[in-house]
Short mmCIF file of C-alpha atoms and ligand atoms in Angstrom, two decimals:
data_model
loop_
_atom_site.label_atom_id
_atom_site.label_comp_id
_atom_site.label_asym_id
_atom_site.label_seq_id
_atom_site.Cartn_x
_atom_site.Cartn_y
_atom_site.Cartn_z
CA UNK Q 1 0.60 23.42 8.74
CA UNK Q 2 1.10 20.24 7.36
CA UNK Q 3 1.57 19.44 3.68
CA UNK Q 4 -1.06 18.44 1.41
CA UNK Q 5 -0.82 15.19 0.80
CA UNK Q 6 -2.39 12.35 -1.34
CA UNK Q 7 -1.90 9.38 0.50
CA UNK Q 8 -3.80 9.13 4.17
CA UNK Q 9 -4.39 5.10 4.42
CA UNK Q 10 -1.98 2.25 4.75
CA UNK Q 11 -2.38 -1.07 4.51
CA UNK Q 12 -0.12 -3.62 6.55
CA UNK Q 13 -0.47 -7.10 5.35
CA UNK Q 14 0.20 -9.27 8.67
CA UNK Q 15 -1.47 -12.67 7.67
CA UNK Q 16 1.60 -14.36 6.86
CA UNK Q 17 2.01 -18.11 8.92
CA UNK Q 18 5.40 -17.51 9.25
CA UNK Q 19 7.04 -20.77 8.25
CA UNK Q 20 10.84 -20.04 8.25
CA UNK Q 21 10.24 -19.19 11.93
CA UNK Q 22 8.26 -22.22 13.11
CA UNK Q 23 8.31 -23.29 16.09
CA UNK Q 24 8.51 -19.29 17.13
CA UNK Q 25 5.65 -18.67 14.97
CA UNK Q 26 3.29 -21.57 15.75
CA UNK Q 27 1.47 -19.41 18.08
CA UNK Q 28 2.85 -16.13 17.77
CA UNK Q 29 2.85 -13.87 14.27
CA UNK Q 30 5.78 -13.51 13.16
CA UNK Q 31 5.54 -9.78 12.92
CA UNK Q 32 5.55 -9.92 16.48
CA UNK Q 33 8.98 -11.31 16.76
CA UNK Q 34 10.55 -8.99 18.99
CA UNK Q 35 13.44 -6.48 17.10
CA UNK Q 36 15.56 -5.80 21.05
CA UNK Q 37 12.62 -4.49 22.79
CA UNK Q 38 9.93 -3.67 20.17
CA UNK Q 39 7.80 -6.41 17.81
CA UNK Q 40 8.82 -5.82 14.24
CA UNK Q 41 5.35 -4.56 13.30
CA UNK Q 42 5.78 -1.51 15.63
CA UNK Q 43 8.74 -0.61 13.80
CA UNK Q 44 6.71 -0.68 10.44
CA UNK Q 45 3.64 1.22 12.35
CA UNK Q 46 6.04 4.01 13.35
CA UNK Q 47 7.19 4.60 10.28
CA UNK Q 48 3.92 5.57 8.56
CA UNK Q 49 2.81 7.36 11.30
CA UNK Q 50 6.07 9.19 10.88
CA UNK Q 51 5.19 9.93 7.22
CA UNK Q 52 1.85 11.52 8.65
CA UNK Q 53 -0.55 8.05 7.88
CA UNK Q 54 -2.38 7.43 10.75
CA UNK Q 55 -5.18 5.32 9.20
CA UNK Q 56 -3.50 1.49 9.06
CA UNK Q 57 -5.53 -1.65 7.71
CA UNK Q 58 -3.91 -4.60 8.99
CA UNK Q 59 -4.48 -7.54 6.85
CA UNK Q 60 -4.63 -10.70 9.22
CA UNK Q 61 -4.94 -13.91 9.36
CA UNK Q 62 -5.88 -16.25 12.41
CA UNK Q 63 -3.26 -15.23 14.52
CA UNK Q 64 -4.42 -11.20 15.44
CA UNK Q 65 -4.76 -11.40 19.23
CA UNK Q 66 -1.42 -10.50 20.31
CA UNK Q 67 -0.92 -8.03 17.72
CA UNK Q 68 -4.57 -6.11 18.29
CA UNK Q 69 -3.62 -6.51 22.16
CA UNK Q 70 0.25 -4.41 21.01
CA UNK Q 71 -1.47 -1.60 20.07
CA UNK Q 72 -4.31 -1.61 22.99
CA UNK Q 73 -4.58 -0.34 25.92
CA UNK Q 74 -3.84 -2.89 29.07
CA UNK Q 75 -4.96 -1.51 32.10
CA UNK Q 76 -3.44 -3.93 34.41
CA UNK Q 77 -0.47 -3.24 33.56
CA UNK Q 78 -0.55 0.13 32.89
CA UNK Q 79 -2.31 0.38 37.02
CA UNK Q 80 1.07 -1.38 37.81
CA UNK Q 81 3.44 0.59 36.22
CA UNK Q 82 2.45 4.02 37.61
CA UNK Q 83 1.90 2.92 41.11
CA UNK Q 84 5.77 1.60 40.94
CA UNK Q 85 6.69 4.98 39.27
CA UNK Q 86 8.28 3.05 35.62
CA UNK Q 87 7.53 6.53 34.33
CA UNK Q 88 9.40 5.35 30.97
CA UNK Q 89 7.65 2.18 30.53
CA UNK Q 90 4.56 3.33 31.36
CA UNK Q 91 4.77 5.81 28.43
CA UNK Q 92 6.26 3.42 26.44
CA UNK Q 93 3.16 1.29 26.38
CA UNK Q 94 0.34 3.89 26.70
CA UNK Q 95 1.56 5.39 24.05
CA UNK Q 96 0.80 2.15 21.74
CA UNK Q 97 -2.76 2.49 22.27
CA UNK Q 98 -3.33 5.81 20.52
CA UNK Q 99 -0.01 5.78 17.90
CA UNK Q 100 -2.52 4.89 14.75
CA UNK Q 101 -6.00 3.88 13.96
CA UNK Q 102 -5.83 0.62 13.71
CA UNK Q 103 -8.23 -1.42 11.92
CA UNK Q 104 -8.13 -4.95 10.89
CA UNK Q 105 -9.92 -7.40 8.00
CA UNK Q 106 -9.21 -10.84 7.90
CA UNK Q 107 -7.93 -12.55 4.67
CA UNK Q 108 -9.56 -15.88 5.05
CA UNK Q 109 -7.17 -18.03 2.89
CA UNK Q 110 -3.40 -16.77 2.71
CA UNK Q 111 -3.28 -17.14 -1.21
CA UNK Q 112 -0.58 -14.29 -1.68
CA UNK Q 113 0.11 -10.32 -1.39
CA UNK Q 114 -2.14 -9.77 -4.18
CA UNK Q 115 -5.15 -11.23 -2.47
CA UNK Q 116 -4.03 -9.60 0.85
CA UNK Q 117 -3.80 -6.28 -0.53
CA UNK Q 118 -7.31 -7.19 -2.42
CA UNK Q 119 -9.00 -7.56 1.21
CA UNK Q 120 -8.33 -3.31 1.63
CA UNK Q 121 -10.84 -2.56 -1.22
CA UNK Q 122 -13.82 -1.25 1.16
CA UNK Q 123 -11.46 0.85 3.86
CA UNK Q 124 -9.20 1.66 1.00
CA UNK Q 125 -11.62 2.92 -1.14
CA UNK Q 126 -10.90 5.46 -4.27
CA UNK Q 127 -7.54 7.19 -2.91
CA UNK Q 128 -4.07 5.92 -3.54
CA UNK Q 129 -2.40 4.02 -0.64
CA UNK Q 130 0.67 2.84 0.59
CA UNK Q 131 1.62 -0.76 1.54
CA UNK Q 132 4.13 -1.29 3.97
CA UNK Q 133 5.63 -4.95 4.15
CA UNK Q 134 6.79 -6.45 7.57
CA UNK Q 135 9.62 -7.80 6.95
CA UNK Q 136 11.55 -4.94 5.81
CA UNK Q 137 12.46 -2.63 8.20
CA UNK Q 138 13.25 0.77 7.16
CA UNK Q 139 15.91 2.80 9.23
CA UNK Q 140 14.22 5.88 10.62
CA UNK Q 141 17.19 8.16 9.36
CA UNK Q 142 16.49 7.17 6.07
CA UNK Q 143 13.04 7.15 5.28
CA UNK Q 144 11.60 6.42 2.11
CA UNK Q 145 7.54 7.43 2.01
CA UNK Q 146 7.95 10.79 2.57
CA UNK Q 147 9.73 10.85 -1.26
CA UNK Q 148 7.22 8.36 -2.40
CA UNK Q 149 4.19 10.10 -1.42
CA UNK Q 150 5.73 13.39 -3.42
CA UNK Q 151 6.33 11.35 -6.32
CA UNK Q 152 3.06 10.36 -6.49
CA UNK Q 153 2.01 13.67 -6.21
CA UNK Q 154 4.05 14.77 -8.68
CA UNK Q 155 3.61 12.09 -11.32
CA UNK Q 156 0.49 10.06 -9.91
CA UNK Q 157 -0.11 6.58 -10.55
CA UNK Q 158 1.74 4.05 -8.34
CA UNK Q 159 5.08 4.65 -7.08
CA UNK Q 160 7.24 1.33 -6.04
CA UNK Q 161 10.63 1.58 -4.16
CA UNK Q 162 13.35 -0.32 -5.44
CA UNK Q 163 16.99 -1.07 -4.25
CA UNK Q 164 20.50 -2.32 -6.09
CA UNK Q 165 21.10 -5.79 -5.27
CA UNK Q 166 23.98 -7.90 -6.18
CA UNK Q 167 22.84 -9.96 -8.90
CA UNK Q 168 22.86 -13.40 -7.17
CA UNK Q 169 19.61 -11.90 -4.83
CA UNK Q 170 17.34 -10.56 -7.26
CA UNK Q 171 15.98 -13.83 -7.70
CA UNK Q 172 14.29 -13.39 -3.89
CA UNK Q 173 12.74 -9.73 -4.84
CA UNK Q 174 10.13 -8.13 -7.14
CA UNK Q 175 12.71 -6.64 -10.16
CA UNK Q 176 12.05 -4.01 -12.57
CA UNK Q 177 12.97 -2.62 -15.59
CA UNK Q 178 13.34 1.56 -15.34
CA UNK Q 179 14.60 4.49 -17.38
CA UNK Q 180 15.45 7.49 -15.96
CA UNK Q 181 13.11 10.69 -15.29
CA UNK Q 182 14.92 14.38 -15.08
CA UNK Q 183 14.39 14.09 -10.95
CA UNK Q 184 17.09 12.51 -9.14
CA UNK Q 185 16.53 9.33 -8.18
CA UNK Q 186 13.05 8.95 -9.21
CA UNK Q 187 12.59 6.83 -12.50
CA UNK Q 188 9.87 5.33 -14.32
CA UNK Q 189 8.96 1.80 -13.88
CA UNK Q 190 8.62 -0.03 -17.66
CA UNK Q 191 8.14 -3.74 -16.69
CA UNK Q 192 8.32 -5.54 -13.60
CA UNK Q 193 8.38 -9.31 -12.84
CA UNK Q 194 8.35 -10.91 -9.51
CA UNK Q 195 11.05 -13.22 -8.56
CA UNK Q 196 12.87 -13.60 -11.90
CA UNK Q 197 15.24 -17.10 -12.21
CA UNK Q 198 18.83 -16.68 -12.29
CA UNK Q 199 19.86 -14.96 -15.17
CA UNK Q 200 16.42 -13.65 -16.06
CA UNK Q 201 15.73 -10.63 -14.25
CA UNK Q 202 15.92 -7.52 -16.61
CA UNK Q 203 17.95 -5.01 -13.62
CA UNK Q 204 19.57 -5.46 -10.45
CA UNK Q 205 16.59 -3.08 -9.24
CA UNK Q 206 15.04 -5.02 -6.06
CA UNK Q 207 11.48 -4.02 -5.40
CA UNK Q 208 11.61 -3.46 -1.61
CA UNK Q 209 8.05 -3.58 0.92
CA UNK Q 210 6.54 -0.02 0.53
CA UNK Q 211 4.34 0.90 -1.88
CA UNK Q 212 1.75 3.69 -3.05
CA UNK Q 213 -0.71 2.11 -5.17
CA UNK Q 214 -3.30 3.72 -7.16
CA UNK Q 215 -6.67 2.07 -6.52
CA UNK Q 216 -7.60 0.61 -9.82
CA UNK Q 217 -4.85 -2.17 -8.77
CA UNK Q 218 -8.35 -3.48 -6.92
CA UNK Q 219 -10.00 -4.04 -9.93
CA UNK Q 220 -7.15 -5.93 -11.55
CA UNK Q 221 -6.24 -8.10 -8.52
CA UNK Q 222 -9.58 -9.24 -8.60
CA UNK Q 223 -8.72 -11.24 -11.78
CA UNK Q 224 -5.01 -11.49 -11.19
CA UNK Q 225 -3.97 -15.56 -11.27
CA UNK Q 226 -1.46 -16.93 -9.01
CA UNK Q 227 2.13 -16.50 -10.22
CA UNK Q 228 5.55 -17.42 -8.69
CA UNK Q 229 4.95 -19.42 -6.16
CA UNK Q 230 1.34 -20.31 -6.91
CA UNK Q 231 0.55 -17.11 -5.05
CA UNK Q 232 -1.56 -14.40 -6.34
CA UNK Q 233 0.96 -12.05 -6.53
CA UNK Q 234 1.09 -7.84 -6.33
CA UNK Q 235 4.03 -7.39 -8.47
CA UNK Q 236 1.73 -9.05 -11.09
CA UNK Q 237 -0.96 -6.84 -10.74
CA UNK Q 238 1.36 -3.64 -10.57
CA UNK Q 239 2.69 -5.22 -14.14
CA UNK Q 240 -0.48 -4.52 -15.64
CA UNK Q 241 -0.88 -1.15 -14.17
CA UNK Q 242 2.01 -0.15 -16.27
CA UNK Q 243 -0.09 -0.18 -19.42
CA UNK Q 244 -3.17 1.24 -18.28
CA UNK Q 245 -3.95 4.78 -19.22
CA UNK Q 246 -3.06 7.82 -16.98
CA UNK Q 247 -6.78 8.42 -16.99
CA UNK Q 248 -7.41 5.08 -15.81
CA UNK Q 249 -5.30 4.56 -12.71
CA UNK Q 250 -2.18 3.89 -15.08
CA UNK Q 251 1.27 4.56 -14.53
CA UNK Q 252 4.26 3.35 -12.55
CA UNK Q 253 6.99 5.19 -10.93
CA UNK Q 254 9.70 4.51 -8.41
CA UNK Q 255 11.90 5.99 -5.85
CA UNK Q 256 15.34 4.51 -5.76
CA UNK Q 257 15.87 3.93 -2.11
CA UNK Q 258 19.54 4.59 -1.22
CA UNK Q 259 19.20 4.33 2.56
CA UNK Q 260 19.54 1.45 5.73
CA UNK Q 261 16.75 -1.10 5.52
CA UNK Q 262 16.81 -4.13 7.18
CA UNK Q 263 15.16 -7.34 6.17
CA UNK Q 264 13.98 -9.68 8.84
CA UNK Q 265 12.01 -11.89 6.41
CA UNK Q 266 14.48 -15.10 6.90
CA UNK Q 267 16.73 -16.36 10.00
CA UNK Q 268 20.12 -15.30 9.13
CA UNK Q 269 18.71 -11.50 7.76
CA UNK Q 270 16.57 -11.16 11.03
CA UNK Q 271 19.36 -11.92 13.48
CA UNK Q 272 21.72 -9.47 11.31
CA UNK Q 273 19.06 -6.68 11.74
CA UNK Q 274 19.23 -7.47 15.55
CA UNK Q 275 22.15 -6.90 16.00
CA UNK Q 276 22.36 -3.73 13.48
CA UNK Q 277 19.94 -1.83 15.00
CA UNK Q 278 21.37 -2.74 18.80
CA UNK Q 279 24.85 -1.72 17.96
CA UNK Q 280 22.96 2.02 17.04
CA UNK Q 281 21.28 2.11 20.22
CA UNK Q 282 22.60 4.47 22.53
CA UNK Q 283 21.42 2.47 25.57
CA UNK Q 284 23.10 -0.99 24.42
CA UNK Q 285 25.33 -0.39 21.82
CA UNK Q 286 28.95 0.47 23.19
CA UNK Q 287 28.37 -2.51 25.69
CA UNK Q 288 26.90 -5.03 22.64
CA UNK Q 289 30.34 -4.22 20.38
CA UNK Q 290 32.56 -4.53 23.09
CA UNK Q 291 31.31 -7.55 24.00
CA UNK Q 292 30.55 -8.92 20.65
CA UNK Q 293 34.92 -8.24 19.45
CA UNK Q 294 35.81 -9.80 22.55
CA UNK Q 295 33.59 -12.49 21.88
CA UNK Q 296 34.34 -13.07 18.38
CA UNK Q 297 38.20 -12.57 19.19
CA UNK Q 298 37.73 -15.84 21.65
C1 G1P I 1 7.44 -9.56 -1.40
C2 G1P I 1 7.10 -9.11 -2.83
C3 G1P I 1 8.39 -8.87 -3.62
C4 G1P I 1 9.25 -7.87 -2.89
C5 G1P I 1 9.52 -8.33 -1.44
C6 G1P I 1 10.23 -7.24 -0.64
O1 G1P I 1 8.05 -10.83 -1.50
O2 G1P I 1 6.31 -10.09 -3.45
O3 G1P I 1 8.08 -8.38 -4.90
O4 G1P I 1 10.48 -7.71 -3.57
O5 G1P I 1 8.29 -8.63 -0.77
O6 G1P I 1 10.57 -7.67 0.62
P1 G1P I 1 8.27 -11.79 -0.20
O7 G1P I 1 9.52 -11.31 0.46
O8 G1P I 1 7.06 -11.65 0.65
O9 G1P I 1 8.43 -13.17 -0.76
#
């Protein structure tokens, strides 16, 4: 039987335009940016269904089509792969179609995470929730909600996940401030601020893209101002959940996350996570190294 569990929605903001991709992204989201042979949002879909969420909001933006169509059926080309026999590819893309419940709001204006993750209000409703980010990939061997959603049994509130970072990046995450709890890797979360300047940030504790929030964050985006960036920002919102009472919704935790993630949020991070997560495949990756030393030997 499974566990009882408190979180049973996730919400997938995918309304991002993409910019440090352009021209890839002028017509296709960049969550569709294909990681070898799968779109980086599939990677991200198959890890909450993994966790046991099979309920996913996807937050978009004008560009859904060819990510609704990913996780549809196609008949054509279903018709076409069994009458050649692809027996493997066949499965490989019927299975798509019934991975997740997958429903979809649009955000209208892309004014920041905050808003984005303000558009789940009505599906969300009054249940905690996780938010999974795009652009970080999470290793399958490694996975992170399964602690989270525990944590937030445990403690309840919102949980965050945060990583160490060398202290030149912190400046390009979420950062907070912590102090220890008496469960292993599992503190509590005393400020947070997004995107701190050099020299600023108060830990080398990286927020990374998965979240369970508790759902009085809706109430607070709603009057949350843009922030860094002159985005309406999450991490701001989570700030203030900080102080509000237990009884209220309060409370932040976090799970320090001490496993293989892989960003593919910027050019150089995205081709590294390429070629990461070929090198571990067991269909390409003896082939890939080989060729990549000889290559790199030229
Ligand atoms: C977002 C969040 C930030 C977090 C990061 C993780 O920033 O705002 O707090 O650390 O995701 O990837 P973005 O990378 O979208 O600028």
């Amino acid at each position: 039987m499974e566990k009882s569990r408190s979180v049973h929605k996730a919400v997938i903001p995918v309304a991002g335009l993409g910019t440090r991709f352009l021209p890839a992204t002028k017509a296709t989201p960049k969550e569709m940016l294909p990681v070898v042979d799968k779109p980086a949002i599939q990677y991200v879909v198959e890890e909450a269904v993994a966790a046991g969420v099979k309920d996913l909001l996807f937050v978009t933006g004008r560009n859904k089509d060819t990510l609704e169509n990913h996780f549809d059926h196609a008949p054509n080309l279903e018709r076409t792969l069994a009458e050649r026999g692809a027996n493997d590819l066949y499965k490989s893309v019927v299975e798509l179609a019934d991975l997740a419940r997958i429903h979809y709001v649009r955000q209208g204006n892309p004014l920041g995470l905050g808003h984005a993750v303000g558009m789940a209000k009505e599906h969300v409703g009054d249940e905690p929730f996780a938010v999974l980010l795009g652009d970080d990939l999470v290793d399958e061997r490694t996975p992170i909600l399964p602690k989270m959603f525990e944590t937030q049994t445990k403690f309840g509130g919102t949980v965050l996940a945060l990583m160490e970072v060398p202290s030149d990046q912190i400046h390009l995450y979420g950062c907070a401030a912590i102090k220890e709890t008496n469960e292993t890797d599992v503190v509590q979360v005393t400020s947070v601020v997004e995107k701190p300047k050099a020299g600023n940030a108060p830990s080398n504790y990286a927020v990374i893209g998965r979240y369970v929030l508790d759902p009085a964050i809706f109430k607070i985006l709603e009057t949350t101002q843009p922030g860094a960036g002159g985005e309406i920002q999450l991490t701001d919102a989570i700030a203030k959940l900080i102080d509000l009472p237990t009884a209220q919704g309060g409370g932040v935790h976090a799970v320090i996350f001490r496993g293989k993630r892989y960003d593919t949020g910027d050019k150089l991070s995205y081709l590294k996570s390429v070629v990461s997560i070929a090198l571990d495949r067991k269909d390409l990756g003896d082939d890939l190294r080989t060729w990549l030393k000889s290559y790199l030997s030229e």
